[in-house]
Short mmCIF file of C-alpha atoms in Angstrom, two decimals:
data_model
loop_
_atom_site.label_atom_id
_atom_site.label_comp_id
_atom_site.label_asym_id
_atom_site.label_seq_id
_atom_site.Cartn_x
_atom_site.Cartn_y
_atom_site.Cartn_z
CA MET A 264 60.60 123.79 52.48
CA SER A 265 64.34 124.21 52.26
CA GLU A 266 66.61 122.65 54.90
CA LEU A 267 68.71 125.54 54.59
CA THR A 268 66.78 128.47 56.52
CA SER A 269 68.74 131.94 57.05
CA ILE A 270 69.28 133.02 60.66
CA PRO A 271 67.97 136.57 60.90
CA PRO A 272 70.65 139.04 61.43
CA SER A 273 69.85 140.26 65.06
CA ASP A 274 70.10 136.74 66.45
CA ASN A 275 73.38 135.67 64.55
CA SER A 276 75.67 136.89 67.30
CA SER A 277 73.71 135.31 70.31
CA ASP A 278 73.52 132.03 68.17
CA LEU A 279 77.00 132.09 67.79
CA ASP A 280 78.09 132.78 71.05
CA SER A 281 75.57 129.92 72.30
CA LEU A 282 77.33 127.65 69.48
CA HIS A 283 80.75 128.66 70.84
CA ALA A 284 79.86 127.57 74.24
CA SER A 285 78.40 124.31 73.45
CA ILE A 286 81.42 123.31 71.21
CA ALA A 287 83.35 124.23 74.10
CA ARG A 288 81.37 122.06 76.66
CA LEU A 289 81.77 119.06 73.90
CA ALA A 290 85.43 119.81 73.89
CA GLU A 291 85.69 119.64 77.61
CA LYS A 292 83.85 116.33 77.92
CA ILE A 293 85.70 114.54 75.15
CA ALA A 294 88.85 115.47 76.78
CA SER A 295 87.40 113.93 79.98
CA ILE A 296 86.53 111.17 77.80
CA THR A 297 89.81 110.44 76.45
CA GLU A 298 91.72 110.77 79.64
CA ALA A 299 89.46 108.15 81.13
CA VAL A 300 90.00 106.10 78.29
CA GLN A 301 93.94 106.34 78.54
CA ASN A 302 93.42 105.29 82.41
CA LEU A 303 91.38 102.43 81.67
CA ASN A 304 94.09 101.24 79.13
CA GLN A 305 96.96 101.69 81.55
CA ASN A 306 94.73 99.92 84.40
CA ARG A 307 94.22 96.92 81.94
CA ALA A 308 97.81 96.61 81.04
CA GLN A 309 98.85 96.56 84.51
CA LEU A 310 96.22 93.96 85.24
CA GLU A 311 97.03 91.76 82.25
CA ASN A 312 100.89 92.08 83.56
CA LYS A 313 99.70 91.13 87.12
CA ILE A 314 97.96 87.98 85.35
CA GLU A 315 100.88 87.10 83.63
CA ASP A 316 102.84 87.22 86.49
CA ALA A 317 100.58 85.13 88.57
CA GLN A 318 100.10 82.51 85.48
CA LYS A 319 104.40 82.19 85.79
CA ARG A 320 104.32 81.63 89.56
CA VAL A 321 101.33 79.01 89.39
CA GLN A 322 103.12 77.36 86.63
CA HIS A 323 106.51 77.33 88.78
CA ILE A 324 104.86 75.96 91.85
CA LEU A 325 103.32 73.13 89.60
CA SER A 326 106.82 72.30 87.90
CA CYS A 327 107.70 71.70 91.45
CA LEU A 328 105.22 69.11 92.49
CA PRO A 329 106.55 65.55 92.23
CA GLU A 330 104.76 63.13 89.87
CA GLN A 331 102.18 60.95 91.16
CA SER A 332 104.24 58.13 91.66
CA ASP A 333 106.83 59.90 93.06
CA GLY A 334 106.54 58.88 97.31
CA ARG A 335 108.79 61.65 98.56
CA GLN A 336 107.38 64.80 100.44
CA LEU A 337 106.36 67.73 98.36
CA ASN A 338 108.86 70.61 98.06
CA LEU A 339 107.15 73.65 97.03
CA LEU A 340 110.19 75.59 97.34
CA CYS A 341 111.78 74.06 94.55
CA GLU A 342 114.93 72.89 96.51
CA VAL A 343 116.78 70.05 95.41
CA ALA A 344 115.52 67.13 97.32
CA THR A 345 117.89 64.56 98.16
CA PRO A 346 116.18 61.30 98.15
CA ASN A 347 116.38 59.26 101.66
CA ASN A 348 118.51 56.22 101.86
CA PRO A 349 115.97 53.55 103.00
CA GLU A 350 118.87 52.10 105.63
CA ASP A 351 118.74 55.79 107.05
CA ASP A 352 115.16 55.46 107.73
CA ASN A 353 115.95 52.79 110.29
CA GLU A 354 115.84 53.75 113.80
CA PRO A 355 119.15 52.49 115.45
CA THR A 356 118.52 49.38 117.50
CA THR A 357 120.50 48.68 120.87
CA HIS A 358 121.90 46.03 122.42
#
């Protein structure tokens, strides 16, 4: 049996109309899918930027932490902490 079958002339215009309608529906679906993929790519890029910013903030906070051997109070704002003078920690004595 031949794979190429001829379309009877009477059905030709209705088949073409049906084919055009199917192609139009497919084109709309493809456009919709393309738009959805573009939106997903934009969302992904935004999330990657947020993750990168969060990682930078965490690294900044970690860099502010004192070493384990450091007995000073933690300064999470990374302000310059002046070391305490042991003589200043003593309460004044009254005589």
